[in-house]
XYZ file of C-alpha atoms in Angstrom:
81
model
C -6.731 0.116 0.967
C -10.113 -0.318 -0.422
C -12.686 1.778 0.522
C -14.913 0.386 3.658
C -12.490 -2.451 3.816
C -10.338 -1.384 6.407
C -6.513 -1.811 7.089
C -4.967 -4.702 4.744
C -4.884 -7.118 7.499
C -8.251 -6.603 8.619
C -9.272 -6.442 4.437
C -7.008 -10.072 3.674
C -9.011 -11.701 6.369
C -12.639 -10.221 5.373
C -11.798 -11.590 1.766
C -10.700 -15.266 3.624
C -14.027 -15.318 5.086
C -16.238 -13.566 2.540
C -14.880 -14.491 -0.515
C -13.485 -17.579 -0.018
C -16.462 -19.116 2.679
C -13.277 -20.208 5.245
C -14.291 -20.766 8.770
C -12.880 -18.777 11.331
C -10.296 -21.182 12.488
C -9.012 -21.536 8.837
C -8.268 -18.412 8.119
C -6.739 -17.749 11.811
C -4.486 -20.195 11.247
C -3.513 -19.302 7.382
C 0.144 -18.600 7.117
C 1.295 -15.992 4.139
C 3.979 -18.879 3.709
C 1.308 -21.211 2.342
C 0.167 -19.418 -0.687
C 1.229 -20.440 -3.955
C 0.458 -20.944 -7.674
C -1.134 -23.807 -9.256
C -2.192 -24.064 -12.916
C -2.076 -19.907 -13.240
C -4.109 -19.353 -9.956
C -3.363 -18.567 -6.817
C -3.903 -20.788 -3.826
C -3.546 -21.317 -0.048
C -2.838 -24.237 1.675
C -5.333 -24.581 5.052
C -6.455 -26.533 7.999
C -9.816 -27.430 7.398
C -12.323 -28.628 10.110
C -10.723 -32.063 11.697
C -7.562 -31.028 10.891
C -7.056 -32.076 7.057
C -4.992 -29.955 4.764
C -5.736 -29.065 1.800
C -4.973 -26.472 -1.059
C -7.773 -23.865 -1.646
C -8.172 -21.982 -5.010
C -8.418 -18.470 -3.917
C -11.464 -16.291 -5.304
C -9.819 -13.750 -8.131
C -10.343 -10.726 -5.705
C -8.346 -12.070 -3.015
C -5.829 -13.348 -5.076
C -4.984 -9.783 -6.686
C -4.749 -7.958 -3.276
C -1.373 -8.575 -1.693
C -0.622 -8.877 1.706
C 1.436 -6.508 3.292
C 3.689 -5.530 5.731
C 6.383 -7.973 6.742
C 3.564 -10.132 7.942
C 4.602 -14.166 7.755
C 2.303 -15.372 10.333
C -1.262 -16.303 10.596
C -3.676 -13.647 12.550
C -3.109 -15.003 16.138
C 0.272 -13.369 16.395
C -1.206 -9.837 15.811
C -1.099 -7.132 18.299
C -3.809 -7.838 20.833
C -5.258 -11.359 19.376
């Protein structure tokens, strides 16, 4: 864990939203199954605003830190959520 950051979930969804500029509602509803690789870079395929998909480019700090956990889910199915 990064320093400041806090636990990896709570980091991975900081990065989303930081990093990345996704709304809210796109990176609650981000599934771990939905990231890939395209042309040497990582991606992530989200809901955007009016409910088109598409396949984001992830920013090369969020792309090296890995999720963890056994996590396959998108945020809404943590532990109080």
């Amino acid at each position: 864990m990064a320093a400041g950051l806090g636990p990896p979930p709570e980091h991975a969804l900081i990065s989303l939203l930081a990093l990345n500029g996704l709304r809210v509602s796109e990176a609650a509803g981000a599934d771990i199954e939905h990231l890939g690789l395209e042309r040497g870079h990582r991606t992530l395929v989200i809901t955007r605003k009016g409910g088109k998909v598409v396949t984001i480019p992830l920013a090369p700090r969020t792309a090296r830190d890995r999720p963890s956990g056994q996590r396959t889910r998108g945020w809404s199915d943590l532990p109080g959520r």
